[in-house]
mmCIF file of C-alpha atoms in Angstrom:
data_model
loop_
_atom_site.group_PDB
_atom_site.id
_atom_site.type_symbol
_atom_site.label_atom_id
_atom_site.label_comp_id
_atom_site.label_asym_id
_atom_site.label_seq_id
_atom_site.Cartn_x
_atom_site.Cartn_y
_atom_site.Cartn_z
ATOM 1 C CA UNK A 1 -12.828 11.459 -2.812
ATOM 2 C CA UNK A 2 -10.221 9.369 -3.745
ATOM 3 C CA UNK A 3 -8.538 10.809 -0.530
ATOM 4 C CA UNK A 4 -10.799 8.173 1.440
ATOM 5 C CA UNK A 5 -9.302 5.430 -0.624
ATOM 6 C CA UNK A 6 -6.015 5.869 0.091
ATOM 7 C CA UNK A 7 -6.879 6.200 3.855
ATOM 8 C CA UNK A 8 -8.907 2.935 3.796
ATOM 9 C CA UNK A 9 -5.946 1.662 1.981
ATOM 10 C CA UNK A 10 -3.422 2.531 5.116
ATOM 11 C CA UNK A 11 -5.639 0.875 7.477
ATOM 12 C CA UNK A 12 -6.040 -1.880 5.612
ATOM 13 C CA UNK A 13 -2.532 -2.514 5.555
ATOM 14 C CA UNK A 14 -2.033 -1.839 8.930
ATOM 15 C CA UNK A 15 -4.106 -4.781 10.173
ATOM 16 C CA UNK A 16 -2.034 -6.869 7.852
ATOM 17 C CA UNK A 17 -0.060 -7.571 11.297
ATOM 18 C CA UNK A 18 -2.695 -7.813 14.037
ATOM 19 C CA UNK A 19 -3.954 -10.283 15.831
ATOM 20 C CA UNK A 20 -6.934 -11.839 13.949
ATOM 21 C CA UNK A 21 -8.714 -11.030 16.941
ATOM 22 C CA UNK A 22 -8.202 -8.065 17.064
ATOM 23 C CA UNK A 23 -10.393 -6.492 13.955
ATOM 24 C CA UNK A 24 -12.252 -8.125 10.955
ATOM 25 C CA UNK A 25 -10.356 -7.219 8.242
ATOM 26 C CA UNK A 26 -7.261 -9.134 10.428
ATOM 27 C CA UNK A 27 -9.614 -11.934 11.001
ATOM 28 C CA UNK A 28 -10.296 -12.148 7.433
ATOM 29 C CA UNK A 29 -6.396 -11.902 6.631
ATOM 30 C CA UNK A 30 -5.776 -14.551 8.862
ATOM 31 C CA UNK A 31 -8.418 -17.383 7.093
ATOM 32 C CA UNK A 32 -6.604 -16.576 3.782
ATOM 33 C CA UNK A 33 -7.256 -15.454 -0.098
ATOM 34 C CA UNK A 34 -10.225 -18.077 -0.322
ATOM 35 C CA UNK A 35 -11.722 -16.549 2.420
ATOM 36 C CA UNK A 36 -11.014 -13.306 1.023
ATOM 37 C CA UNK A 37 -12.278 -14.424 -2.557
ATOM 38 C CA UNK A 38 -15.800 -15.665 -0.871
ATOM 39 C CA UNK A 39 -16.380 -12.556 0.390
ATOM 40 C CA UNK A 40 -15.790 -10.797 -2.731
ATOM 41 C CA UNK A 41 -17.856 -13.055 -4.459
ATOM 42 C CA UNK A 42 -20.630 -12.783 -1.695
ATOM 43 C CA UNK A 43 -20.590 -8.748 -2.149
ATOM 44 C CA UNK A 44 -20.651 -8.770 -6.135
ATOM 45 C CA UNK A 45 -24.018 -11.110 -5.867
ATOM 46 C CA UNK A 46 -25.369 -8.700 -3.121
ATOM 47 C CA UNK A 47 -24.562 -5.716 -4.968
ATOM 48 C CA UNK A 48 -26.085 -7.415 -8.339
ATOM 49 C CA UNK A 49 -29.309 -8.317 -6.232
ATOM 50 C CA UNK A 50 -29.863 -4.748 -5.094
ATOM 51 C CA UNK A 51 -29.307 -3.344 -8.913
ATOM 52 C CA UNK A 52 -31.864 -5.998 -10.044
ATOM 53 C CA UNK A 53 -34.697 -4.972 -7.423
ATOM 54 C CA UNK A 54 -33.898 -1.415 -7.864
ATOM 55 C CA UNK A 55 -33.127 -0.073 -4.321
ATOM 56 C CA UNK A 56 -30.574 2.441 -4.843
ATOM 57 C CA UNK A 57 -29.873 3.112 -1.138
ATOM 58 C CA UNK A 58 -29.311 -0.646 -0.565
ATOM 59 C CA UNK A 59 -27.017 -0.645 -3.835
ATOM 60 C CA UNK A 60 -25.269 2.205 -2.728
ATOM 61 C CA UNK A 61 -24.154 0.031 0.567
ATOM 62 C CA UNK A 62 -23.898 -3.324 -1.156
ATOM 63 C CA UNK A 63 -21.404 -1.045 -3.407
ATOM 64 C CA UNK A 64 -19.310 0.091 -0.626
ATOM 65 C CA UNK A 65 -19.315 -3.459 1.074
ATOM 66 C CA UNK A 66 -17.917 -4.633 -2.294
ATOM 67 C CA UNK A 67 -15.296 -1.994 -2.612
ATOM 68 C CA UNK A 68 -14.270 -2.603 0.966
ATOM 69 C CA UNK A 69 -13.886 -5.864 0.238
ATOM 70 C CA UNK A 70 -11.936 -5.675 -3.482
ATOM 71 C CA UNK A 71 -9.397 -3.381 -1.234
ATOM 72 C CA UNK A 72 -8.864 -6.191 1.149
ATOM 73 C CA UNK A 73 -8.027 -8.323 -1.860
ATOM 74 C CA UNK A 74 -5.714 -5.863 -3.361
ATOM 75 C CA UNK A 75 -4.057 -5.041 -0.212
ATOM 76 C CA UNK A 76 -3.531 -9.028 0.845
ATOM 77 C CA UNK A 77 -1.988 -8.943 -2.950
ATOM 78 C CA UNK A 78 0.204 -6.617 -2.058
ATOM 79 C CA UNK A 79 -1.507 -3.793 -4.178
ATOM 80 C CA UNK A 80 -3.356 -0.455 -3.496
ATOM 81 C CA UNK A 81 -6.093 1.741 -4.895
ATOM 82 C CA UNK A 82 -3.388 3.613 -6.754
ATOM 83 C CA UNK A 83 -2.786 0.616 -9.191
ATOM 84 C CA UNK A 84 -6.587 0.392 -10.348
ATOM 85 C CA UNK A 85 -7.312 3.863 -10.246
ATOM 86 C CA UNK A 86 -3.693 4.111 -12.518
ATOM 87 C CA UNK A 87 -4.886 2.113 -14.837
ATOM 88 C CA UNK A 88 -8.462 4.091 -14.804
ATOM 89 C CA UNK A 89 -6.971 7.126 -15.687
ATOM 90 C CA UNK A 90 -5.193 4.959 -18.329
ATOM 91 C CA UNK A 91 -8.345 3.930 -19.911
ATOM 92 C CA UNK A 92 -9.772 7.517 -19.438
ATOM 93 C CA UNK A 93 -10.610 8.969 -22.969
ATOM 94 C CA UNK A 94 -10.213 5.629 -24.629
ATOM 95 C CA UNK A 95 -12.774 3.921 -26.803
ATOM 96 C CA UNK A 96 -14.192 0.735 -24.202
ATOM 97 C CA UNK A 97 -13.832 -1.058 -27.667
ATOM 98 C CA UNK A 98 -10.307 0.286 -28.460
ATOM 99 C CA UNK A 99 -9.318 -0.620 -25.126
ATOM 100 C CA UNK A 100 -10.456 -3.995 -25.034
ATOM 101 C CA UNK A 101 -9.374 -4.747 -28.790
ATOM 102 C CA UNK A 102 -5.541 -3.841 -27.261
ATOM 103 C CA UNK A 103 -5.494 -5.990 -24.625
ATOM 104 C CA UNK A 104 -3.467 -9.180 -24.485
ATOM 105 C CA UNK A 105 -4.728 -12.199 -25.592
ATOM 106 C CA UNK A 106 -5.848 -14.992 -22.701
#
């Protein structure tokens, strides 16, 4: 599965370069991290909304839309699936309270 990240993740970097006409994910390059950041945001509320009214098909796609969308982000970034599923496998085994009591103070 995480074979279709990693595919995703080489188109999504190959539109980095089009025209923004040319494909959404250049169109949404092209207007910018804030642009990018909206639609992010939009997804996450979409995907919430689905969880709270309990329509697991409709999460499952508000899900995807989401990830879709956190790729962009990472990709614009200049990052890939490999970083966040690195730092899953990281995590993997660890307490969640462990982990969070090690991380760096804000």
């Amino acid at each position: 599965m995480t074979d279709i990240l990693l595919r995703l993740a080489e188109v999504l970097e190959s539109r980095k370069g089009a025209e923004p006409d040319s494909s959404y994910v250049a169109g949404l390059y092209a207007l910018g991290l804030d642009a990018i950041l909206k639609k992010v945001g939009e997804e996450a509320t979409e995907t919430v909304m689905a969880a709270k009214d309990g329509e697991s098909e409709r999460l499952v796609y508000e899900v995807a839309d989401l990830w879709f969308h956190t790729l962009v982000l990472l990709a614009q970034q200049g990052l890939g699936p490999e970083a966040v599923l690195e730092e899953l496998a990281r995590r993997f085994g660890l307490s969640g309270l462990d982990e969070k009591a090690g991380r760096p103070l804000k």
